[in-house]
């Protein structure tokens, strides 16, 4: 065929217009329109094309003129219905989402009295670059916690691998029943660990079970069930035989235990 079949894109697209997302732009529909132009280029008349393809002469003329005038047989962009939300509605929604990112679109639609369905509310948030993600769940660290962790890292950052091969890391963990919390967070990309996007752990106070565990350079140790919590002195006693059953199998059992 002596013509360019399609041009991907929408020439003459105006602001606020978008290509129709329906049957009108399916590949088989566009191919059929291209066949109309191809038959016309091959010398067939409008009447012959109409009989051959089983379509009206008006449709044949439409796509021949479209191709001759615009160089394509795509469906033109359409403006669609006007937005049901105003700029003020969208500004209030974005401000609310940034202030309370773990609220749902349904709640915002109701609380802000937006004149739209929650699906439209979600679409406005996504247009503003806010994605609905699962919030990070972790302990909220105080400034003292952060300073202590930084000091520890700076104190030992210069030690080589030989030092760390003789270090055991121990900790205890209490598994508690928790209250159900929201699982939505509307946030910008790369802001998962911002304070407002984190769900703090909530506990009911009913501890199910507590464990004490350890690990070192060769791998993890075993878990031991404990009652209550351990302080520094308890941990020292806990690591001396015969309190800790695996002590005799440790690589440095002859060394002095210290915190």
PDB file of C-alpha atoms in Angstrom:
ATOM      1  CA  UNK A   1       0.000   0.000   0.000  1.00  0.00           C
ATOM      2  CA  UNK A   2       1.316   3.395  -0.991  1.00  0.00           C
ATOM      3  CA  UNK A   3       0.446   5.171   2.240  1.00  0.00           C
ATOM      4  CA  UNK A   4       1.605   5.406   5.825  1.00  0.00           C
ATOM      5  CA  UNK A   5      -0.681   3.158   7.848  1.00  0.00           C
ATOM      6  CA  UNK A   6      -0.784   4.957  11.187  1.00  0.00           C
ATOM      7  CA  UNK A   7       0.882   7.673  13.121  1.00  0.00           C
ATOM      8  CA  UNK A   8       0.941   6.955  16.835  1.00  0.00           C
ATOM      9  CA  UNK A   9      -0.022  10.132  18.622  1.00  0.00           C
ATOM     10  CA  UNK A  10      -2.784  12.619  18.431  1.00  0.00           C
ATOM     11  CA  UNK A  11      -2.018  15.697  16.339  1.00  0.00           C
ATOM     12  CA  UNK A  12      -3.876  18.802  17.314  1.00  0.00           C
ATOM     13  CA  UNK A  13      -4.443  17.596  20.875  1.00  0.00           C
ATOM     14  CA  UNK A  14      -5.593  20.470  23.053  1.00  0.00           C
ATOM     15  CA  UNK A  15      -5.154  21.051  26.775  1.00  0.00           C
ATOM     16  CA  UNK A  16      -7.662  19.022  28.782  1.00  0.00           C
ATOM     17  CA  UNK A  17      -8.330  16.601  25.927  1.00  0.00           C
ATOM     18  CA  UNK A  18      -7.356  12.953  26.020  1.00  0.00           C
ATOM     19  CA  UNK A  19      -7.652  10.037  23.595  1.00  0.00           C
ATOM     20  CA  UNK A  20     -10.850   8.047  24.099  1.00  0.00           C
ATOM     21  CA  UNK A  21     -10.184   4.874  26.054  1.00  0.00           C
ATOM     22  CA  UNK A  22     -12.800   2.633  24.467  1.00  0.00           C
ATOM     23  CA  UNK A  23     -13.587   0.547  21.401  1.00  0.00           C
ATOM     24  CA  UNK A  24     -12.868   3.479  19.073  1.00  0.00           C
ATOM     25  CA  UNK A  25      -9.101   2.975  19.408  1.00  0.00           C
ATOM     26  CA  UNK A  26      -8.859  -0.792  19.453  1.00  0.00           C
ATOM     27  CA  UNK A  27      -6.255  -2.177  17.016  1.00  0.00           C
ATOM     28  CA  UNK A  28      -8.819  -4.075  14.961  1.00  0.00           C
ATOM     29  CA  UNK A  29     -10.923  -0.906  14.534  1.00  0.00           C
ATOM     30  CA  UNK A  30      -7.942   1.185  13.448  1.00  0.00           C
ATOM     31  CA  UNK A  31      -6.837  -1.563  11.028  1.00  0.00           C
ATOM     32  CA  UNK A  32     -10.283  -1.609   9.440  1.00  0.00           C
ATOM     33  CA  UNK A  33     -10.141   2.137   8.897  1.00  0.00           C
ATOM     34  CA  UNK A  34      -6.694   1.771   7.347  1.00  0.00           C
ATOM     35  CA  UNK A  35      -8.093  -0.817   4.929  1.00  0.00           C
ATOM     36  CA  UNK A  36     -10.633   1.752   3.745  1.00  0.00           C
ATOM     37  CA  UNK A  37      -7.817   4.153   2.881  1.00  0.00           C
ATOM     38  CA  UNK A  38      -5.749   1.335   1.361  1.00  0.00           C
ATOM     39  CA  UNK A  39      -8.560   0.257  -0.957  1.00  0.00           C
ATOM     40  CA  UNK A  40      -9.143   3.850  -1.987  1.00  0.00           C
ATOM     41  CA  UNK A  41      -5.423   4.276  -2.710  1.00  0.00           C
ATOM     42  CA  UNK A  42      -5.566   1.103  -4.794  1.00  0.00           C
ATOM     43  CA  UNK A  43      -8.092   2.750  -7.120  1.00  0.00           C
ATOM     44  CA  UNK A  44     -11.374   1.405  -5.799  1.00  0.00           C
ATOM     45  CA  UNK A  45     -14.365   3.727  -5.728  1.00  0.00           C
ATOM     46  CA  UNK A  46     -16.322   4.668  -2.607  1.00  0.00           C
ATOM     47  CA  UNK A  47     -19.257   2.496  -3.745  1.00  0.00           C
ATOM     48  CA  UNK A  48     -16.967  -0.525  -4.280  1.00  0.00           C
ATOM     49  CA  UNK A  49     -15.344  -0.099  -0.846  1.00  0.00           C
ATOM     50  CA  UNK A  50     -18.768   0.227   0.761  1.00  0.00           C
ATOM     51  CA  UNK A  51     -19.989  -3.041  -0.815  1.00  0.00           C
ATOM     52  CA  UNK A  52     -16.704  -4.872  -0.226  1.00  0.00           C
ATOM     53  CA  UNK A  53     -16.432  -4.020   3.483  1.00  0.00           C
ATOM     54  CA  UNK A  54     -20.142  -3.905   4.315  1.00  0.00           C
ATOM     55  CA  UNK A  55     -20.150  -0.327   5.653  1.00  0.00           C
ATOM     56  CA  UNK A  56     -21.955   2.835   4.624  1.00  0.00           C
ATOM     57  CA  UNK A  57     -20.594   5.232   2.016  1.00  0.00           C
ATOM     58  CA  UNK A  58     -20.704   7.998   4.639  1.00  0.00           C
ATOM     59  CA  UNK A  59     -18.232   6.061   6.805  1.00  0.00           C
ATOM     60  CA  UNK A  60     -15.950   5.446   3.822  1.00  0.00           C
ATOM     61  CA  UNK A  61     -15.918   9.149   2.955  1.00  0.00           C
ATOM     62  CA  UNK A  62     -15.266  10.083   6.617  1.00  0.00           C
ATOM     63  CA  UNK A  63     -12.030   8.101   6.926  1.00  0.00           C
ATOM     64  CA  UNK A  64     -10.768   8.966   3.456  1.00  0.00           C
ATOM     65  CA  UNK A  65     -11.205  12.661   4.237  1.00  0.00           C
ATOM     66  CA  UNK A  66      -9.662  12.216   7.691  1.00  0.00           C
ATOM     67  CA  UNK A  67      -6.581  10.611   6.203  1.00  0.00           C
ATOM     68  CA  UNK A  68      -6.251  13.149   3.391  1.00  0.00           C
ATOM     69  CA  UNK A  69      -6.736  16.078   5.754  1.00  0.00           C
ATOM     70  CA  UNK A  70      -4.865  14.958   8.893  1.00  0.00           C
ATOM     71  CA  UNK A  71      -2.687  12.059   7.768  1.00  0.00           C
ATOM     72  CA  UNK A  72      -4.081   9.475  10.216  1.00  0.00           C
ATOM     73  CA  UNK A  73      -7.177   7.389  10.925  1.00  0.00           C
ATOM     74  CA  UNK A  74      -7.123   7.640  14.723  1.00  0.00           C
ATOM     75  CA  UNK A  75     -10.088   8.779  16.752  1.00  0.00           C
ATOM     76  CA  UNK A  76      -9.663  12.435  17.635  1.00  0.00           C
ATOM     77  CA  UNK A  77      -9.063  13.415  21.278  1.00  0.00           C
ATOM     78  CA  UNK A  78     -12.209  14.332  23.149  1.00  0.00           C
ATOM     79  CA  UNK A  79     -12.613  16.795  25.963  1.00  0.00           C
ATOM     80  CA  UNK A  80     -15.068  14.619  27.852  1.00  0.00           C
ATOM     81  CA  UNK A  81     -17.256  15.831  30.692  1.00  0.00           C
ATOM     82  CA  UNK A  82     -16.037  18.768  32.806  1.00  0.00           C
ATOM     83  CA  UNK A  83     -14.494  18.008  36.183  1.00  0.00           C
ATOM     84  CA  UNK A  84     -16.910  17.694  39.073  1.00  0.00           C
ATOM     85  CA  UNK A  85     -14.287  19.032  41.487  1.00  0.00           C
ATOM     86  CA  UNK A  86     -13.135  22.631  41.534  1.00  0.00           C
ATOM     87  CA  UNK A  87      -9.573  23.831  42.053  1.00  0.00           C
ATOM     88  CA  UNK A  88     -10.487  24.762  45.624  1.00  0.00           C
ATOM     89  CA  UNK A  89     -11.767  21.215  46.248  1.00  0.00           C
ATOM     90  CA  UNK A  90      -8.528  19.747  44.934  1.00  0.00           C
ATOM     91  CA  UNK A  91      -6.364  22.132  46.996  1.00  0.00           C
ATOM     92  CA  UNK A  92      -8.245  21.234  50.186  1.00  0.00           C
ATOM     93  CA  UNK A  93      -7.925  17.528  49.385  1.00  0.00           C
ATOM     94  CA  UNK A  94      -4.160  17.666  48.768  1.00  0.00           C
ATOM     95  CA  UNK A  95      -3.620  19.704  51.951  1.00  0.00           C
ATOM     96  CA  UNK A  96      -5.631  17.178  53.975  1.00  0.00           C
ATOM     97  CA  UNK A  97      -3.738  14.247  52.451  1.00  0.00           C
ATOM     98  CA  UNK A  98      -0.371  15.762  53.345  1.00  0.00           C
ATOM     99  CA  UNK A  99      -1.540  16.545  56.860  1.00  0.00           C
ATOM    100  CA  UNK A 100      -3.096  13.110  57.555  1.00  0.00           C
ATOM    101  CA  UNK A 101      -1.764  10.672  54.939  1.00  0.00           C
ATOM    102  CA  UNK A 102      -3.212   7.550  56.602  1.00  0.00           C
ATOM    103  CA  UNK A 103      -6.844   8.625  56.095  1.00  0.00           C
ATOM    104  CA  UNK A 104      -8.919   6.887  53.420  1.00  0.00           C
ATOM    105  CA  UNK A 105     -10.350   8.479  50.284  1.00  0.00           C
ATOM    106  CA  UNK A 106     -13.847   7.616  51.509  1.00  0.00           C
ATOM    107  CA  UNK A 107     -13.299   9.622  54.710  1.00  0.00           C
ATOM    108  CA  UNK A 108     -11.887  12.616  52.866  1.00  0.00           C
ATOM    109  CA  UNK A 109     -14.787  12.629  50.423  1.00  0.00           C
ATOM    110  CA  UNK A 110     -17.218  12.713  53.333  1.00  0.00           C
ATOM    111  CA  UNK A 111     -15.347  15.071  55.665  1.00  0.00           C
ATOM    112  CA  UNK A 112     -14.453  17.623  52.972  1.00  0.00           C
ATOM    113  CA  UNK A 113     -17.915  17.287  51.384  1.00  0.00           C
ATOM    114  CA  UNK A 114     -16.413  16.746  47.956  1.00  0.00           C
ATOM    115  CA  UNK A 115     -19.000  16.573  45.133  1.00  0.00           C
ATOM    116  CA  UNK A 116     -17.605  13.327  43.745  1.00  0.00           C
ATOM    117  CA  UNK A 117     -17.256   9.591  44.252  1.00  0.00           C
ATOM    118  CA  UNK A 118     -14.287   8.287  46.327  1.00  0.00           C
ATOM    119  CA  UNK A 119     -12.853   6.827  43.113  1.00  0.00           C
ATOM    120  CA  UNK A 120     -12.579  10.379  41.744  1.00  0.00           C
ATOM    121  CA  UNK A 121     -10.961  11.456  45.025  1.00  0.00           C
ATOM    122  CA  UNK A 122      -8.312   8.766  44.576  1.00  0.00           C
ATOM    123  CA  UNK A 123      -7.761   9.894  40.987  1.00  0.00           C
ATOM    124  CA  UNK A 124      -7.167  13.499  42.093  1.00  0.00           C
ATOM    125  CA  UNK A 125      -4.620  12.320  44.664  1.00  0.00           C
ATOM    126  CA  UNK A 126      -2.803  10.242  42.070  1.00  0.00           C
ATOM    127  CA  UNK A 127      -2.756  13.182  39.654  1.00  0.00           C
ATOM    128  CA  UNK A 128      -0.997  15.156  42.408  1.00  0.00           C
ATOM    129  CA  UNK A 129       1.698  12.473  42.668  1.00  0.00           C
ATOM    130  CA  UNK A 130       0.382  10.826  45.853  1.00  0.00           C
ATOM    131  CA  UNK A 131       0.292   7.026  45.761  1.00  0.00           C
ATOM    132  CA  UNK A 132      -1.639   4.778  48.120  1.00  0.00           C
ATOM    133  CA  UNK A 133       0.918   2.578  49.896  1.00  0.00           C
ATOM    134  CA  UNK A 134       1.093   0.377  52.971  1.00  0.00           C
ATOM    135  CA  UNK A 135       2.596   2.509  55.775  1.00  0.00           C
ATOM    136  CA  UNK A 136       5.880   1.508  57.366  1.00  0.00           C
ATOM    137  CA  UNK A 137       5.419   0.007  60.837  1.00  0.00           C
ATOM    138  CA  UNK A 138       8.240   0.534  63.317  1.00  0.00           C
ATOM    139  CA  UNK A 139       9.094   1.897  66.725  1.00  0.00           C
ATOM    140  CA  UNK A 140       9.190   5.660  66.982  1.00  0.00           C
ATOM    141  CA  UNK A 141      12.716   6.590  68.092  1.00  0.00           C
ATOM    142  CA  UNK A 142      13.266   9.472  70.500  1.00  0.00           C
ATOM    143  CA  UNK A 143      16.160  11.875  70.030  1.00  0.00           C
ATOM    144  CA  UNK A 144      17.978  10.046  72.847  1.00  0.00           C
ATOM    145  CA  UNK A 145      17.525   6.708  71.001  1.00  0.00           C
ATOM    146  CA  UNK A 146      18.888   8.178  67.792  1.00  0.00           C
ATOM    147  CA  UNK A 147      21.890   9.743  69.557  1.00  0.00           C
ATOM    148  CA  UNK A 148      22.716   6.471  71.357  1.00  0.00           C
ATOM    149  CA  UNK A 149      22.622   4.497  68.098  1.00  0.00           C
ATOM    150  CA  UNK A 150      24.784   7.044  66.306  1.00  0.00           C
ATOM    151  CA  UNK A 151      27.311   7.088  69.169  1.00  0.00           C
ATOM    152  CA  UNK A 152      27.520   3.280  69.142  1.00  0.00           C
ATOM    153  CA  UNK A 153      28.102   3.211  65.363  1.00  0.00           C
ATOM    154  CA  UNK A 154      30.806   5.877  65.541  1.00  0.00           C
ATOM    155  CA  UNK A 155      32.527   4.104  68.436  1.00  0.00           C
ATOM    156  CA  UNK A 156      32.956   0.830  66.539  1.00  0.00           C
ATOM    157  CA  UNK A 157      33.110   1.915  62.900  1.00  0.00           C
ATOM    158  CA  UNK A 158      36.917   1.526  62.715  1.00  0.00           C
ATOM    159  CA  UNK A 159      37.056  -2.088  63.924  1.00  0.00           C
ATOM    160  CA  UNK A 160      38.003  -4.734  61.376  1.00  0.00           C
ATOM    161  CA  UNK A 161      36.426  -8.122  60.592  1.00  0.00           C
ATOM    162  CA  UNK A 162      38.547  -9.918  63.213  1.00  0.00           C
ATOM    163  CA  UNK A 163      36.901  -7.877  65.936  1.00  0.00           C
ATOM    164  CA  UNK A 164      33.368  -8.547  64.720  1.00  0.00           C
ATOM    165  CA  UNK A 165      34.021 -12.288  64.424  1.00  0.00           C
ATOM    166  CA  UNK A 166      34.326 -12.332  68.237  1.00  0.00           C
ATOM    167  CA  UNK A 167      31.168 -10.359  68.937  1.00  0.00           C
ATOM    168  CA  UNK A 168      27.778 -11.762  69.864  1.00  0.00           C
ATOM    169  CA  UNK A 169      24.634  -9.679  69.379  1.00  0.00           C
ATOM    170  CA  UNK A 170      21.775 -10.537  71.730  1.00  0.00           C
ATOM    171  CA  UNK A 171      18.290  -9.188  72.209  1.00  0.00           C
ATOM    172  CA  UNK A 172      14.904 -10.107  73.537  1.00  0.00           C
ATOM    173  CA  UNK A 173      11.597  -9.856  71.744  1.00  0.00           C
ATOM    174  CA  UNK A 174       8.079  -9.884  73.102  1.00  0.00           C
ATOM    175  CA  UNK A 175       5.300 -10.868  70.710  1.00  0.00           C
ATOM    176  CA  UNK A 176       2.121  -9.092  71.749  1.00  0.00           C
ATOM    177  CA  UNK A 177      -1.403  -8.985  70.459  1.00  0.00           C
ATOM    178  CA  UNK A 178      -2.012  -5.678  68.681  1.00  0.00           C
ATOM    179  CA  UNK A 179      -5.011  -3.583  67.809  1.00  0.00           C
ATOM    180  CA  UNK A 180      -6.072  -3.346  64.176  1.00  0.00           C
ATOM    181  CA  UNK A 181      -4.801  -0.188  62.445  1.00  0.00           C
ATOM    182  CA  UNK A 182      -5.260   1.445  59.045  1.00  0.00           C
ATOM    183  CA  UNK A 183      -3.367   0.008  56.117  1.00  0.00           C
ATOM    184  CA  UNK A 184      -3.409   3.037  53.829  1.00  0.00           C
ATOM    185  CA  UNK A 185      -0.947   5.854  53.434  1.00  0.00           C
ATOM    186  CA  UNK A 186      -1.099   8.466  50.681  1.00  0.00           C
ATOM    187  CA  UNK A 187       2.442   9.709  50.160  1.00  0.00           C
ATOM    188  CA  UNK A 188       4.920  10.964  47.589  1.00  0.00           C
ATOM    189  CA  UNK A 189       7.565   8.574  46.238  1.00  0.00           C
ATOM    190  CA  UNK A 190      10.648   8.050  48.466  1.00  0.00           C
ATOM    191  CA  UNK A 191       8.918   9.318  51.634  1.00  0.00           C
ATOM    192  CA  UNK A 192       8.130   5.934  53.243  1.00  0.00           C
ATOM    193  CA  UNK A 193      10.060   6.658  56.439  1.00  0.00           C
ATOM    194  CA  UNK A 194       8.965  10.228  57.003  1.00  0.00           C
ATOM    195  CA  UNK A 195       7.517  10.521  60.513  1.00  0.00           C
ATOM    196  CA  UNK A 196       3.988  11.267  59.324  1.00  0.00           C
ATOM    197  CA  UNK A 197       3.984   8.198  57.048  1.00  0.00           C
ATOM    198  CA  UNK A 198       4.922   5.687  59.762  1.00  0.00           C
ATOM    199  CA  UNK A 199       2.380   3.701  61.767  1.00  0.00           C
ATOM    200  CA  UNK A 200       3.648   3.359  65.324  1.00  0.00           C
ATOM    201  CA  UNK A 201       3.331  -0.080  66.848  1.00  0.00           C
ATOM    202  CA  UNK A 202       0.286  -0.406  69.094  1.00  0.00           C
ATOM    203  CA  UNK A 203       0.057  -3.023  71.821  1.00  0.00           C
ATOM    204  CA  UNK A 204      -2.885  -4.332  73.793  1.00  0.00           C
ATOM    205  CA  UNK A 205      -0.738  -5.126  76.844  1.00  0.00           C
ATOM    206  CA  UNK A 206      -1.381  -8.866  76.690  1.00  0.00           C
ATOM    207  CA  UNK A 207       2.064 -10.375  75.984  1.00  0.00           C
ATOM    208  CA  UNK A 208       1.743 -13.720  74.272  1.00  0.00           C
ATOM    209  CA  UNK A 209       5.332 -14.934  74.548  1.00  0.00           C
ATOM    210  CA  UNK A 210       8.856 -13.542  74.981  1.00  0.00           C
ATOM    211  CA  UNK A 211      12.139 -14.857  73.583  1.00  0.00           C
ATOM    212  CA  UNK A 212      15.841 -14.196  73.998  1.00  0.00           C
ATOM    213  CA  UNK A 213      18.076 -14.798  70.984  1.00  0.00           C
ATOM    214  CA  UNK A 214      21.565 -14.169  69.675  1.00  0.00           C
ATOM    215  CA  UNK A 215      23.662 -14.159  66.525  1.00  0.00           C
ATOM    216  CA  UNK A 216      27.315 -13.803  65.565  1.00  0.00           C
ATOM    217  CA  UNK A 217      29.515 -13.922  62.452  1.00  0.00           C
ATOM    218  CA  UNK A 218      28.903 -17.650  61.864  1.00  0.00           C
ATOM    219  CA  UNK A 219      25.127 -17.239  61.857  1.00  0.00           C
ATOM    220  CA  UNK A 220      22.098 -17.065  64.177  1.00  0.00           C
ATOM    221  CA  UNK A 221      21.814 -18.872  67.502  1.00  0.00           C
ATOM    222  CA  UNK A 222      18.740 -20.461  69.014  1.00  0.00           C
ATOM    223  CA  UNK A 223      15.803 -18.820  70.727  1.00  0.00           C
ATOM    224  CA  UNK A 224      15.153 -19.342  74.447  1.00  0.00           C
ATOM    225  CA  UNK A 225      11.774 -18.637  76.012  1.00  0.00           C
ATOM    226  CA  UNK A 226      11.942 -16.202  78.937  1.00  0.00           C
ATOM    227  CA  UNK A 227       9.516 -14.869  81.534  1.00  0.00           C
ATOM    228  CA  UNK A 228       9.306 -11.108  81.804  1.00  0.00           C
ATOM    229  CA  UNK A 229      12.142  -8.826  80.697  1.00  0.00           C
ATOM    230  CA  UNK A 230      15.918  -8.952  81.185  1.00  0.00           C
ATOM    231  CA  UNK A 231      18.138  -6.134  82.413  1.00  0.00           C
ATOM    232  CA  UNK A 232      21.940  -5.952  81.968  1.00  0.00           C
ATOM    233  CA  UNK A 233      22.702  -8.037  85.073  1.00  0.00           C
ATOM    234  CA  UNK A 234      20.139 -10.665  84.105  1.00  0.00           C
ATOM    235  CA  UNK A 235      21.779 -11.008  80.686  1.00  0.00           C
ATOM    236  CA  UNK A 236      25.235 -11.546  82.289  1.00  0.00           C
ATOM    237  CA  UNK A 237      23.838 -14.320  84.477  1.00  0.00           C
ATOM    238  CA  UNK A 238      21.858 -15.680  81.577  1.00  0.00           C
ATOM    239  CA  UNK A 239      25.002 -16.175  79.495  1.00  0.00           C
ATOM    240  CA  UNK A 240      27.018 -17.998  82.178  1.00  0.00           C
ATOM    241  CA  UNK A 241      26.681 -21.762  82.519  1.00  0.00           C
ATOM    242  CA  UNK A 242      24.650 -23.596  83.499  1.00  0.00           C
ATOM    243  CA  UNK A 243      21.902 -21.015  82.892  1.00  0.00           C
ATOM    244  CA  UNK A 244      22.383 -20.923  79.130  1.00  0.00           C
ATOM    245  CA  UNK A 245      22.274 -24.460  77.700  1.00  0.00           C
ATOM    246  CA  UNK A 246      24.344 -23.693  74.577  1.00  0.00           C
ATOM    247  CA  UNK A 247      27.189 -21.885  76.358  1.00  0.00           C
ATOM    248  CA  UNK A 248      29.513 -24.890  76.186  1.00  0.00           C
ATOM    249  CA  UNK A 249      29.175 -24.942  72.411  1.00  0.00           C
ATOM    250  CA  UNK A 250      30.074 -21.269  71.953  1.00  0.00           C
ATOM    251  CA  UNK A 251      33.400 -20.460  70.173  1.00  0.00           C
ATOM    252  CA  UNK A 252      34.723 -18.248  73.008  1.00  0.00           C
ATOM    253  CA  UNK A 253      33.397 -19.835  76.177  1.00  0.00           C
ATOM    254  CA  UNK A 254      36.706 -19.250  77.996  1.00  0.00           C
ATOM    255  CA  UNK A 255      36.447 -15.507  77.679  1.00  0.00           C
ATOM    256  CA  UNK A 256      35.048 -13.144  80.263  1.00  0.00           C
ATOM    257  CA  UNK A 257      31.456 -12.132  79.716  1.00  0.00           C
ATOM    258  CA  UNK A 258      30.875  -8.371  79.666  1.00  0.00           C
ATOM    259  CA  UNK A 259      28.364  -5.851  78.401  1.00  0.00           C
TER     260      UNK A 259
END
